[in-house]
Amino acid sequence: MGGSFGGSAVEALVASFGPGVALVGADVPARNRQDWSFLPATRPAAVLRPSSTEEVAAILRACHNAGVPVTPQGGLTGLCGGALPLDGGVALSLERMTGVEQVDPDGMTMTVLAGTPLEVVQKAADAAGLFFALDLGARGSCAIGGNLSTNAGGNRVIRYGMARDLVLGLEVVLPDGTVLPMLNRMIKNNAGYDLKQLFLGSEGTLGVITRAVLRLHPKPGCVAAALCVVNGYDKVLDLLSTARRSLGPFLSAFEVMWADYWHQATVRVPGGKAPVAIGEGSHVVLIEMQGLDEHLDGARFDAWLQQRFEAGAIEDGAVARSLSDVADFWRTRDAAAEFANPGVIGPHISFDIGLPIRRIEEFVARSKPALLDRLGCHSVHYGHVGDGNIHIVAWVPGAVPQPLPAVSEIVYGIVRELGGTVSAEHGIGLLKKPYLRHTRDEAQVELMRRLKRCIDPQWMLNPTKIFD
């Protein structure tokens, strides 16, 4: 895999690119030593910050020749340790490779550099009268390259799909410095293998994404949202079924918050608001619709909600009457980002799992008491139930460090028994590596290894991630 970063190699890179690109030793910023996981910070020998694809290629070529491990980094908002550099290795940060290079309103595409924050991409699309559908709570900090490298999901998968569904082309640099200019801008292009799919979701283990051609959609003509209190998970499923039938392709989000999460988000988080009150055993469902016409589609949404309320499917609720209300509803759903703060939950363990939708409540009913009884571990639940993806926040009060292996064994053991996946949208990284075979059998893992050995025979690009 390569050893520590030698002094002569550092000197050569500093001489080639200047001290602004290569930061060494004590000059390595603290932010480049860890990501948003609770894993301890590492000590990379250097952080390299290229500003062009040519510089990325030159850096990877030099590190490849020297046998030095390289860890690509974007916005460092990952929760699985995928961007955590190796001690003595190199962190390759794309923070200087930012910017929207082209918006094509006819082809409905946007070409961006990989270090561009997701929120910048969203605003550029909006300014052009278009819409980039990928959205998640870390939008202001995460980088589009990292979103694509982890195949991020987010809030609107039920309508627009995962990150890989929003990409037409990529520019990628291989571990040996070879540049693949795959900047396809066409929806239909069946000229051989779709090579970009190798790099989407590969967590920077096969290549470094430097540019992307993103697929845009028409800007919604109206947005409607409601918070619905539903008594029991069967009624959650009934609401999802009728929403799909009545709202059709306009249904853009179906998020569910269990009562335990709702309490943390609206009572414990400073400034939290509770537009609706719920009892134990109830769920709050955030439903969003993106329509074309406020009068037609907004009326359709209101009529459907009224019909569901009169049928007894909805116990109580709140309907957004402005885009400000919509944003307030989503702030409640995104409040998990505040849970790590003192006075809320503090240090905790985050899980991102996928399950057959009907079995999600069975998972909650089994895992919550198992964690509490065996480990004294509390847990709260929320997530993208319309996509079969929920998140768990688990913590043992006062435990330093948190008992990650013991909690993970319980959570992922139940996931395996229920036919789910240990990662719905966050990737594998370091934290989920021991549990990859809960979801993939040995033949699949071995094929992944063969691809890795073929493209990166020295095992120098983001080694130790996904599998050994």
XYZ file of C-alpha atoms in Angstrom:
468
model
C 0.000 0.000 0.000
C 2.931 2.347 0.416
C 4.528 3.832 3.456
C 4.704 7.287 4.977
C 5.137 10.348 2.849
C 8.888 10.842 2.406
C 10.527 14.211 2.924
C 12.047 14.309 -0.548
C 8.656 13.729 -2.154
C 7.141 16.525 -0.059
C 9.929 18.872 -1.098
C 9.403 17.963 -4.750
C 5.662 18.695 -4.571
C 6.169 21.989 -2.744
C 8.724 22.995 -5.361
C 6.380 22.032 -8.203
C 3.136 23.524 -6.933
C 4.150 26.052 -4.283
C 3.376 26.190 -0.564
C -0.225 27.291 -1.269
C -0.948 23.888 -2.796
C 1.149 21.603 -0.592
C 0.773 22.110 3.155
C 3.075 19.957 5.237
C 3.371 18.827 8.859
C 2.169 21.457 11.323
C 0.696 23.506 8.460
C -1.877 20.779 7.680
C -5.249 22.345 8.665
C -7.192 20.613 11.436
C -10.240 20.291 9.178
C -8.346 18.014 6.795
C -7.516 15.553 9.563
C -11.074 14.232 10.029
C -14.617 14.287 8.647
C -18.026 14.492 10.358
C -17.762 10.982 11.745
C -16.724 10.762 15.372
C -13.530 8.929 14.437
C -10.326 10.398 15.905
C -8.325 12.859 13.816
C -5.357 11.446 11.896
C -1.926 12.835 11.021
C -1.444 13.026 7.259
C 2.031 14.104 6.188
C 0.588 16.662 3.774
C -2.619 18.095 2.368
C -2.502 18.934 -1.346
C -4.981 21.466 -2.734
C -4.904 21.497 -6.543
C -6.811 24.080 -8.562
C -6.994 22.201 -11.893
C -7.373 18.731 -13.318
C -3.795 18.930 -14.563
C -2.559 19.498 -11.017
C -4.661 16.588 -9.732
C -3.129 14.349 -12.410
C 0.407 15.497 -11.603
C -0.116 14.918 -7.872
C -1.559 11.436 -8.347
C 1.213 10.548 -10.798
C 3.877 11.639 -8.308
C 2.245 9.824 -5.413
C 1.731 6.716 -7.556
C 5.391 6.661 -8.495
C 6.427 7.141 -4.874
C 3.957 4.546 -3.532
C 2.231 7.100 -1.308
C -1.423 6.559 -0.233
C -3.813 9.373 -1.191
C -7.235 10.143 0.310
C -9.537 12.400 -1.780
C -11.500 14.989 0.199
C -14.501 17.147 -0.668
C -16.583 19.022 1.901
C -15.642 16.519 4.652
C -19.277 16.085 5.694
C -19.260 12.282 5.418
C -20.380 10.250 8.422
C -18.531 6.978 7.732
C -14.870 8.032 7.747
C -14.539 7.781 3.974
C -12.484 10.987 3.738
C -10.306 10.250 6.766
C -6.649 10.330 5.570
C -4.044 7.797 6.597
C -1.345 8.673 9.104
C 1.710 9.577 7.064
C -0.286 9.671 3.817
C -1.635 12.518 1.697
C -5.015 14.248 1.819
C -6.038 15.467 -1.638
C -8.501 18.307 -1.051
C -10.570 19.661 -3.955
C -11.602 22.778 -2.017
C -9.944 25.097 -4.582
C -11.603 23.417 -7.572
C -14.918 25.239 -7.375
C -17.192 26.910 -9.865
C -20.010 26.443 -12.348
C -18.439 26.310 -15.804
C -21.490 26.045 -18.048
C -25.270 25.923 -17.895
C -26.998 24.576 -21.016
C -30.717 25.438 -20.805
C -31.524 23.552 -24.024
C -29.805 20.335 -22.996
C -30.760 21.028 -19.349
C -27.254 20.331 -18.062
C -24.711 22.064 -15.860
C -20.950 21.471 -15.881
C -19.271 22.036 -12.523
C -15.932 21.498 -10.813
C -15.949 18.784 -8.173
C -15.221 21.002 -5.170
C -18.297 23.192 -5.762
C -20.643 23.185 -2.750
C -24.022 21.593 -3.419
C -25.864 24.775 -2.426
C -23.913 26.761 -5.040
C -25.031 24.244 -7.683
C -28.642 24.529 -6.542
C -28.589 28.340 -6.656
C -26.945 28.411 -10.102
C -29.661 26.141 -11.456
C -32.352 28.302 -9.857
C -30.838 31.468 -11.353
C -31.111 29.845 -14.784
C -34.784 29.026 -14.209
C -33.981 25.346 -13.731
C -33.738 22.900 -10.838
C -31.018 20.577 -9.517
C -32.840 17.922 -7.559
C -30.187 16.589 -5.168
C -30.689 18.020 -1.687
C -29.487 17.142 1.818
C -29.028 18.859 5.138
C -25.301 19.533 4.627
C -25.986 21.387 1.351
C -23.991 24.441 2.410
C -20.859 22.464 3.281
C -20.778 19.298 1.180
C -19.075 19.294 -2.236
C -20.684 17.912 -5.373
C -17.701 15.626 -6.015
C -18.187 14.012 -2.622
C -21.931 13.710 -3.259
C -21.233 11.788 -6.450
C -18.408 9.710 -4.964
C -20.786 8.454 -2.268
C -23.873 8.350 -4.534
C -25.718 10.618 -2.102
C -29.473 10.274 -1.751
C -31.099 13.048 0.228
C -34.608 14.362 0.463
C -36.108 13.878 -3.012
C -35.018 10.399 -4.088
C -38.651 9.294 -4.273
C -39.092 11.533 -7.329
C -35.670 12.158 -8.869
C -33.552 9.181 -7.803
C -30.081 9.002 -6.258
C -27.078 11.135 -7.222
C -26.087 8.706 -9.991
C -29.444 9.422 -11.673
C -28.542 13.119 -11.895
C -25.205 12.738 -13.713
C -24.611 12.528 -17.462
C -20.843 12.813 -17.566
C -17.694 12.903 -15.470
C -14.058 13.861 -15.712
C -12.011 11.460 -13.587
C -8.312 11.097 -12.809
C -7.122 7.528 -12.253
C -4.605 6.590 -9.547
C -1.676 6.701 -12.000
C -2.592 10.219 -13.192
C -4.472 9.180 -16.356
C -7.320 11.604 -17.131
C -10.641 10.204 -18.386
C -12.551 13.058 -20.110
C -16.024 11.482 -20.016
C -17.967 14.763 -20.051
C -20.984 13.392 -21.906
C -23.884 15.861 -22.187
C -26.428 13.570 -23.849
C -29.137 11.524 -22.175
C -28.758 8.814 -24.826
C -25.210 7.560 -25.303
C -24.774 3.798 -25.605
C -21.245 3.846 -27.030
C -19.784 0.976 -25.038
C -19.579 0.617 -21.266
C -20.962 3.452 -19.151
C -17.649 3.954 -17.374
C -18.816 6.818 -15.188
C -20.880 4.358 -13.152
C -17.644 2.796 -11.874
C -16.792 5.997 -10.043
C -20.241 7.028 -8.807
C -20.546 5.563 -5.324
C -16.983 4.166 -5.242
C -15.973 6.603 -2.457
C -12.786 7.770 -4.163
C -11.229 4.295 -4.215
C -11.040 3.997 -8.022
C -10.459 7.562 -9.193
C -10.799 11.238 -8.328
C -13.797 13.039 -9.818
C -12.718 16.501 -10.996
C -15.689 17.646 -13.136
C -19.280 16.592 -13.612
C -22.050 17.191 -16.118
C -25.217 17.307 -14.037
C -28.729 16.691 -15.238
C -31.181 19.512 -14.492
C -34.973 19.543 -14.402
C -37.607 22.225 -14.983
C -38.008 24.552 -12.047
C -41.178 23.665 -10.113
C -44.030 26.076 -10.641
C -45.211 25.608 -7.074
C -44.222 23.773 -3.906
C -46.675 22.544 -1.291
C -45.904 20.818 1.983
C -47.672 19.523 5.062
C -46.811 17.957 8.404
C -49.265 15.143 9.131
C -49.674 13.392 12.479
C -50.417 9.722 11.866
C -51.306 7.219 14.575
C -49.466 3.998 13.775
C -47.115 2.803 11.056
C -49.877 1.062 9.084
C -51.440 4.470 8.556
C -48.039 5.819 7.471
C -48.001 3.176 4.728
C -51.607 3.948 3.786
C -50.746 7.633 3.502
C -47.750 6.815 1.294
C -49.859 4.618 -0.966
C -52.582 7.210 -1.450
C -50.018 9.991 -1.933
C -48.390 8.019 -4.741
C -51.733 7.403 -6.427
C -53.212 10.875 -5.975
C -50.144 13.073 -6.416
C -48.328 10.840 -8.890
C -45.017 12.229 -10.184
C -45.571 15.475 -8.263
C -44.805 13.720 -4.947
C -41.264 14.906 -4.195
C -40.683 13.902 -0.561
C -42.192 11.585 2.027
C -40.266 11.916 5.288
C -41.234 10.283 8.570
C -40.235 11.313 12.084
C -40.932 9.008 15.016
C -42.110 10.505 18.307
C -38.671 10.039 19.891
C -37.024 12.087 17.136
C -39.782 14.735 17.220
C -39.142 15.363 20.913
C -35.419 15.917 20.362
C -35.952 18.139 17.313
C -38.663 20.371 18.765
C -37.909 20.409 22.509
C -34.186 19.778 22.989
C -32.781 21.651 19.973
C -32.531 25.393 20.765
C -35.050 27.366 18.725
C -36.917 24.221 17.736
C -40.554 24.645 16.754
C -43.399 22.144 17.056
C -46.087 23.058 14.487
C -48.025 19.964 15.599
C -48.289 18.051 18.872
C -48.024 14.266 18.954
C -48.325 11.467 21.448
C -46.148 8.425 22.026
C -46.576 5.917 19.226
C -47.499 8.550 16.667
C -45.473 9.597 13.634
C -45.067 12.954 11.928
C -44.986 12.720 8.148
C -43.532 15.559 6.087
C -45.055 15.397 2.618
C -43.850 17.687 -0.154
C -45.311 18.134 -3.623
C -43.636 19.999 -6.485
C -46.227 20.986 -9.059
C -46.540 23.063 -12.208
C -49.402 25.422 -11.381
C -50.305 26.820 -7.974
C -54.049 26.931 -8.649
C -54.360 23.473 -10.180
C -51.721 21.464 -8.340
C -51.948 23.360 -5.056
C -55.701 22.729 -5.033
C -55.087 19.058 -5.809
C -52.723 18.801 -2.815
C -55.152 20.549 -0.451
C -58.067 18.400 -1.609
C -56.102 15.214 -1.078
C -55.092 16.278 2.434
C -58.696 17.157 3.281
C -59.938 13.818 1.998
C -57.327 11.927 4.056
C -58.220 13.941 7.167
C -61.926 13.262 6.755
C -61.177 9.561 6.261
C -59.406 9.498 9.633
C -56.003 8.705 8.131
C -54.524 11.931 9.511
C -55.014 12.820 13.183
C -53.722 16.381 13.015
C -51.461 18.468 10.823
C -50.094 21.768 9.594
C -50.094 22.976 5.993
C -47.443 25.334 4.631
C -48.931 28.552 3.287
C -45.653 30.054 2.082
C -42.180 28.993 1.036
C -41.048 30.218 4.455
C -43.376 27.660 6.048
C -41.958 24.943 3.794
C -38.448 25.883 4.920
C -39.539 25.768 8.580
C -40.936 22.259 8.117
C -37.661 21.110 6.581
C -35.651 22.715 9.380
C -37.453 20.440 11.814
C -36.627 17.451 9.640
C -32.970 18.588 9.343
C -32.612 19.267 13.082
C -30.535 16.084 13.492
C -27.525 18.171 12.461
C -27.849 19.915 15.852
C -28.018 16.741 17.941
C -24.258 16.596 18.525
C -24.304 19.929 20.368
C -23.961 19.968 24.170
C -27.340 20.129 25.853
C -29.083 18.209 23.076
C -27.631 14.705 22.711
C -23.906 15.291 22.360
C -21.616 12.528 21.067
C -23.631 9.819 19.361
C -23.582 7.164 16.669
C -25.434 7.735 13.389
C -26.823 4.936 11.254
C -28.099 5.045 7.687
C -29.908 1.856 6.752
C -32.260 0.665 4.041
C -35.084 -1.830 4.536
C -38.153 -3.093 2.700
C -40.603 -0.320 3.540
C -43.122 -2.570 5.298
C -40.423 -3.921 7.647
C -39.137 -0.562 8.900
C -41.433 -0.463 11.934
C -40.439 -4.051 12.756
C -36.811 -2.912 12.814
C -37.624 -0.016 15.160
C -39.686 -2.257 17.436
C -36.806 -4.737 17.729
C -33.755 -2.487 17.809
C -34.937 0.181 20.240
C -35.520 -2.129 23.248
C -32.521 -4.297 22.342
C -30.188 -1.312 22.469
C -31.679 0.006 25.699
C -31.831 -3.327 27.539
C -28.397 -4.644 26.523
C -26.330 -1.452 26.461
C -28.348 1.312 28.113
C -28.317 2.920 24.668
C -31.027 5.397 23.686
C -32.123 5.819 20.072
C -34.312 8.015 17.892
C -35.541 7.391 14.343
C -36.376 9.434 11.268
C -35.798 9.360 7.542
C -36.834 8.917 3.942
C -39.439 6.215 4.416
C -40.788 6.755 0.900
C -37.394 5.433 -0.284
C -37.053 2.667 2.326
C -34.264 4.577 4.081
C -34.219 5.553 7.757
C -31.610 7.076 10.033
C -30.970 6.131 13.636
C -29.233 8.332 16.189
C -28.018 6.184 19.093
C -26.143 7.154 22.252
C -25.196 5.924 25.697
C -25.401 8.975 27.985
C -21.989 9.979 29.272
C -20.069 7.236 27.460
C -16.649 8.323 26.151
C -16.120 6.936 23.634
C -19.492 5.685 22.515
C -19.681 1.843 22.274
C -19.657 1.787 18.473
C -18.915 -1.940 17.887
C -21.528 -3.182 20.360
C -24.244 -0.843 19.058
C -23.384 -1.647 15.444
C -23.610 -5.391 16.052
C -27.181 -5.020 17.291
C -28.332 -2.590 14.587
C -26.714 -4.327 11.624
C -27.601 -7.785 12.903
C -31.304 -6.911 12.762
C -30.837 -5.225 9.371
C -29.348 -8.438 7.984
C -32.167 -10.574 9.376
C -34.767 -8.284 7.766
C -33.104 -8.312 4.340
C -31.924 -4.698 4.430
C -28.723 -2.826 3.650
C -26.168 -1.391 6.063
C -25.830 1.694 3.853
C -28.682 3.378 2.032
C -26.950 6.628 1.079
C -23.887 7.356 3.230
C -21.459 4.808 1.806
C -19.252 2.301 3.631
C -16.034 4.172 4.428
C -14.324 2.837 7.536
C -17.212 2.529 9.964
C -19.306 0.070 7.958
C -16.465 -1.965 6.496
C -16.825 -4.824 9.025
C -20.492 -5.186 8.037
C -20.280 -5.039 4.243
C -21.001 -8.784 4.029
C -24.290 -8.256 5.827
C -25.425 -6.795 2.508
C -23.046 -8.174 -0.173
C -21.991 -11.800 -0.502
C -18.394 -12.909 -0.953
C -18.664 -13.172 -4.753
C -19.741 -9.521 -4.978
C -17.024 -8.338 -2.601
C -14.384 -10.261 -4.544
C -15.544 -8.658 -7.807
C -15.199 -5.253 -6.140
C -11.668 -6.196 -5.129
C -10.835 -7.301 -8.683
C -11.997 -3.947 -10.037
C -9.903 -2.165 -7.418
C -6.790 -4.223 -8.251
C -7.293 -3.649 -11.972
C -7.597 0.137 -11.726
C -5.380 0.705 -8.686
C -2.890 -2.220 -8.524
C -0.761 -0.443 -5.913
C -3.839 0.055 -3.708
C -2.803 3.679 -3.118
C -6.077 5.597 -3.688
C -8.158 5.830 -0.510
C -6.891 2.480 0.794
C -8.537 0.846 3.836
C -11.979 2.139 2.774
C -14.951 -0.151 1.893
C -12.821 -3.327 2.203
C -9.228 -4.292 2.985
